[in-house]
Amino acid sequence: MTDHVAVIGAGFAGLCMAIRLTRAGVTSFTVYEKAEELGGVWRDNTYPGAGCDVPSHLYSYSFAPREDWSRAYPLQPELLRYLRDCADAHGVRPRIRFGTEIVAASYDEAKSARATASPPSTAARSRAAR
């Protein structure tokens, strides 16, 4: 498999990259996520009171502002819901390969490409960003 761009992780940053690539018209990319759901730390950290210490209007994508945050410093469930809503609204969920952990990456200078190895039976190639 050859991807133009490989994005590692479907947390806040990875989803942002996927959405920005989509908005830029780039269609040849895959987001690799080791878990079975998107969300990164907001998926993983579910302890009582888990939330953001940055005001919600700052801790959201500039291209996807949200006016109806329930509080100034949102809690984990609301942040996770925001990420899921953004992924769905921008159509990037189908580009996420869930259950795929990237365990190694190597660079082929002659081809300007990275080969990313995930579970033993799968591997992917992507062009290196410059």
PDB file of C-alpha atoms in Angstrom:
ATOM      1  CA  MET A   1       0.000   0.000   0.000  1.00  0.00           C
ATOM      2  CA  THR A   2       1.302   3.489  -0.826  1.00  0.00           C
ATOM      3  CA  ASP A   3       0.015   6.569   0.928  1.00  0.00           C
ATOM      4  CA  HIS A   4       0.881  10.082  -0.048  1.00  0.00           C
ATOM      5  CA  VAL A   5       0.720  11.011   3.641  1.00  0.00           C
ATOM      6  CA  ALA A   6       0.696   8.858   6.768  1.00  0.00           C
ATOM      7  CA  VAL A   7      -0.709  10.456   9.918  1.00  0.00           C
ATOM      8  CA  ILE A   8       0.142   8.729  13.189  1.00  0.00           C
ATOM      9  CA  GLY A   9      -2.613   8.851  15.787  1.00  0.00           C
ATOM     10  CA  ALA A  10      -6.230  10.014  15.817  1.00  0.00           C
ATOM     11  CA  GLY A  11      -6.056  12.360  18.784  1.00  0.00           C
ATOM     12  CA  PHE A  12      -6.397  16.143  18.626  1.00  0.00           C
ATOM     13  CA  ALA A  13      -3.309  16.696  16.427  1.00  0.00           C
ATOM     14  CA  GLY A  14      -3.815  13.720  14.116  1.00  0.00           C
ATOM     15  CA  LEU A  15      -7.452  14.601  13.489  1.00  0.00           C
ATOM     16  CA  CYS A  16      -6.473  18.207  12.836  1.00  0.00           C
ATOM     17  CA  MET A  17      -3.946  17.049  10.234  1.00  0.00           C
ATOM     18  CA  ALA A  18      -6.493  14.753   8.584  1.00  0.00           C
ATOM     19  CA  ILE A  19      -9.086  17.515   8.412  1.00  0.00           C
ATOM     20  CA  ARG A  20      -6.563  20.040   7.083  1.00  0.00           C
ATOM     21  CA  LEU A  21      -5.390  17.571   4.425  1.00  0.00           C
ATOM     22  CA  THR A  22      -9.001  16.975   3.390  1.00  0.00           C
ATOM     23  CA  ARG A  23      -9.710  20.701   3.240  1.00  0.00           C
ATOM     24  CA  ALA A  24      -6.565  21.175   1.124  1.00  0.00           C
ATOM     25  CA  GLY A  25      -7.817  18.597  -1.371  1.00  0.00           C
ATOM     26  CA  VAL A  26      -5.310  15.897  -0.440  1.00  0.00           C
ATOM     27  CA  THR A  27      -7.075  12.570  -0.792  1.00  0.00           C
ATOM     28  CA  SER A  28      -4.200  10.113  -0.532  1.00  0.00           C
ATOM     29  CA  PHE A  29      -3.651   9.760   3.196  1.00  0.00           C
ATOM     30  CA  THR A  30      -4.308   7.328   6.021  1.00  0.00           C
ATOM     31  CA  VAL A  31      -4.509   7.971   9.741  1.00  0.00           C
ATOM     32  CA  TYR A  32      -3.068   5.073  11.739  1.00  0.00           C
ATOM     33  CA  GLU A  33      -4.603   4.654  15.199  1.00  0.00           C
ATOM     34  CA  LYS A  34      -3.573   1.876  17.575  1.00  0.00           C
ATOM     35  CA  ALA A  35      -6.864   1.982  19.494  1.00  0.00           C
ATOM     36  CA  GLU A  36     -10.277   0.992  18.197  1.00  0.00           C
ATOM     37  CA  GLU A  37     -11.656   4.541  18.523  1.00  0.00           C
ATOM     38  CA  LEU A  38     -10.394   8.074  17.937  1.00  0.00           C
ATOM     39  CA  GLY A  39      -9.772  10.630  20.663  1.00  0.00           C
ATOM     40  CA  GLY A  40      -6.251  10.164  22.023  1.00  0.00           C
ATOM     41  CA  VAL A  41      -5.937  11.296  25.632  1.00  0.00           C
ATOM     42  CA  TRP A  42      -9.623  12.254  25.704  1.00  0.00           C
ATOM     43  CA  ARG A  43     -10.511   8.662  24.855  1.00  0.00           C
ATOM     44  CA  ASP A  44      -8.014   7.142  27.291  1.00  0.00           C
ATOM     45  CA  ASN A  45      -8.381   9.346  30.368  1.00  0.00           C
ATOM     46  CA  THR A  46     -11.771   8.714  31.906  1.00  0.00           C
ATOM     47  CA  TYR A  47     -11.050   9.224  35.588  1.00  0.00           C
ATOM     48  CA  PRO A  48     -13.518  11.314  37.637  1.00  0.00           C
ATOM     49  CA  GLY A  49     -13.114  15.018  36.930  1.00  0.00           C
ATOM     50  CA  ALA A  50     -10.885  14.555  33.864  1.00  0.00           C
ATOM     51  CA  GLY A  51     -11.048  17.758  31.888  1.00  0.00           C
ATOM     52  CA  CYS A  52      -9.178  20.519  30.194  1.00  0.00           C
ATOM     53  CA  ASP A  53      -7.306  23.280  32.017  1.00  0.00           C
ATOM     54  CA  VAL A  54      -7.448  25.517  28.935  1.00  0.00           C
ATOM     55  CA  PRO A  55     -10.609  27.496  28.158  1.00  0.00           C
ATOM     56  CA  SER A  56     -12.781  25.624  25.688  1.00  0.00           C
ATOM     57  CA  HIS A  57     -12.825  28.414  23.109  1.00  0.00           C
ATOM     58  CA  LEU A  58      -9.024  28.136  22.907  1.00  0.00           C
ATOM     59  CA  TYR A  59      -8.943  24.338  23.070  1.00  0.00           C
ATOM     60  CA  SER A  60     -10.831  23.770  19.847  1.00  0.00           C
ATOM     61  CA  TYR A  61     -10.003  23.941  16.174  1.00  0.00           C
ATOM     62  CA  SER A  62     -10.044  27.419  14.620  1.00  0.00           C
ATOM     63  CA  PHE A  63     -11.906  25.952  11.638  1.00  0.00           C
ATOM     64  CA  ALA A  64     -14.490  24.247  13.867  1.00  0.00           C
ATOM     65  CA  PRO A  65     -15.403  26.687  16.622  1.00  0.00           C
ATOM     66  CA  ARG A  66     -18.112  25.625  18.987  1.00  0.00           C
ATOM     67  CA  GLU A  67     -20.402  28.139  20.626  1.00  0.00           C
ATOM     68  CA  ASP A  68     -22.297  25.794  22.938  1.00  0.00           C
ATOM     69  CA  TRP A  69     -19.642  24.441  25.302  1.00  0.00           C
ATOM     70  CA  SER A  70     -21.325  23.558  28.578  1.00  0.00           C
ATOM     71  CA  ARG A  71     -18.585  25.175  30.631  1.00  0.00           C
ATOM     72  CA  ALA A  72     -15.448  27.290  30.281  1.00  0.00           C
ATOM     73  CA  TYR A  73     -13.201  24.307  31.080  1.00  0.00           C
ATOM     74  CA  PRO A  74     -14.860  21.249  29.519  1.00  0.00           C
ATOM     75  CA  LEU A  75     -14.731  17.755  30.948  1.00  0.00           C
ATOM     76  CA  GLN A  76     -13.501  14.639  29.138  1.00  0.00           C
ATOM     77  CA  PRO A  77     -16.834  13.388  27.731  1.00  0.00           C
ATOM     78  CA  GLU A  78     -17.580  16.737  26.077  1.00  0.00           C
ATOM     79  CA  LEU A  79     -14.080  16.995  24.600  1.00  0.00           C
ATOM     80  CA  LEU A  80     -14.278  13.469  23.219  1.00  0.00           C
ATOM     81  CA  ARG A  81     -17.697  14.212  21.735  1.00  0.00           C
ATOM     82  CA  TYR A  82     -16.261  17.365  20.104  1.00  0.00           C
ATOM     83  CA  LEU A  83     -13.470  15.335  18.471  1.00  0.00           C
ATOM     84  CA  ARG A  84     -15.900  12.683  17.224  1.00  0.00           C
ATOM     85  CA  ASP A  85     -18.233  15.364  15.875  1.00  0.00           C
ATOM     86  CA  CYS A  86     -15.357  17.094  14.060  1.00  0.00           C
ATOM     87  CA  ALA A  87     -14.115  13.834  12.529  1.00  0.00           C
ATOM     88  CA  ASP A  88     -17.614  13.011  11.294  1.00  0.00           C
ATOM     89  CA  ALA A  89     -18.450  16.535  10.092  1.00  0.00           C
ATOM     90  CA  HIS A  90     -15.271  16.631   8.005  1.00  0.00           C
ATOM     91  CA  GLY A  91     -15.550  13.051   6.757  1.00  0.00           C
ATOM     92  CA  VAL A  92     -12.194  11.797   8.006  1.00  0.00           C
ATOM     93  CA  ARG A  93     -13.342   8.798  10.062  1.00  0.00           C
ATOM     94  CA  PRO A  94     -13.249   6.466   6.988  1.00  0.00           C
ATOM     95  CA  ARG A  95      -9.577   7.379   6.512  1.00  0.00           C
ATOM     96  CA  ILE A  96      -8.630   6.115   9.979  1.00  0.00           C
ATOM     97  CA  ARG A  97      -7.164   2.626  10.163  1.00  0.00           C
ATOM     98  CA  PHE A  98      -8.116   1.607  13.701  1.00  0.00           C
ATOM     99  CA  GLY A  99      -6.279  -1.144  15.555  1.00  0.00           C
ATOM    100  CA  THR A 100      -3.036  -0.393  13.741  1.00  0.00           C
ATOM    101  CA  GLU A 101      -0.060   0.465  15.890  1.00  0.00           C
ATOM    102  CA  ILE A 102       3.020   1.824  14.168  1.00  0.00           C
ATOM    103  CA  VAL A 103       5.913   0.027  15.821  1.00  0.00           C
ATOM    104  CA  ALA A 104       8.767   1.172  13.600  1.00  0.00           C
ATOM    105  CA  ALA A 105       9.538   3.603  10.824  1.00  0.00           C
ATOM    106  CA  SER A 106      12.494   3.775   8.478  1.00  0.00           C
ATOM    107  CA  TYR A 107      13.566   6.337   5.925  1.00  0.00           C
ATOM    108  CA  ASP A 108      14.687   5.514   2.372  1.00  0.00           C
ATOM    109  CA  GLU A 109      16.636   8.584   1.284  1.00  0.00           C
ATOM    110  CA  ALA A 110      16.903   7.456  -2.338  1.00  0.00           C
ATOM    111  CA  LYS A 111      13.101   7.315  -2.642  1.00  0.00           C
ATOM    112  CA  SER A 112      12.337  10.101  -0.166  1.00  0.00           C
ATOM    113  CA  ALA A 113       9.918   7.704   1.461  1.00  0.00           C
ATOM    114  CA  ARG A 114       9.197   6.263   4.845  1.00  0.00           C
ATOM    115  CA  ALA A 115       8.221   2.665   5.288  1.00  0.00           C
ATOM    116  CA  THR A 116       6.060   2.220   8.332  1.00  0.00           C
ATOM    117  CA  ALA A 117       5.671  -1.197   9.865  1.00  0.00           C
ATOM    118  CA  SER A 118       2.672  -2.059  11.954  1.00  0.00           C
ATOM    119  CA  PRO A 119       1.363  -5.442  13.054  1.00  0.00           C
ATOM    120  CA  PRO A 120       3.510  -8.127  11.413  1.00  0.00           C
ATOM    121  CA  SER A 121       1.178  -8.738   8.479  1.00  0.00           C
ATOM    122  CA  THR A 122       0.819  -5.104   7.408  1.00  0.00           C
ATOM    123  CA  ALA A 123       3.156  -2.411   6.216  1.00  0.00           C
ATOM    124  CA  ALA A 124       2.653   0.883   4.473  1.00  0.00           C
ATOM    125  CA  ARG A 125       4.736   3.353   2.535  1.00  0.00           C
ATOM    126  CA  SER A 126       4.383   7.097   2.615  1.00  0.00           C
ATOM    127  CA  ARG A 127       6.224   9.960   1.002  1.00  0.00           C
ATOM    128  CA  ALA A 128       8.360  11.870   3.469  1.00  0.00           C
ATOM    129  CA  ALA A 129       7.275  15.404   4.172  1.00  0.00           C
ATOM    130  CA  ARG A 130       9.839  18.056   3.455  1.00  0.00           C
TER     131      ARG A 130
END
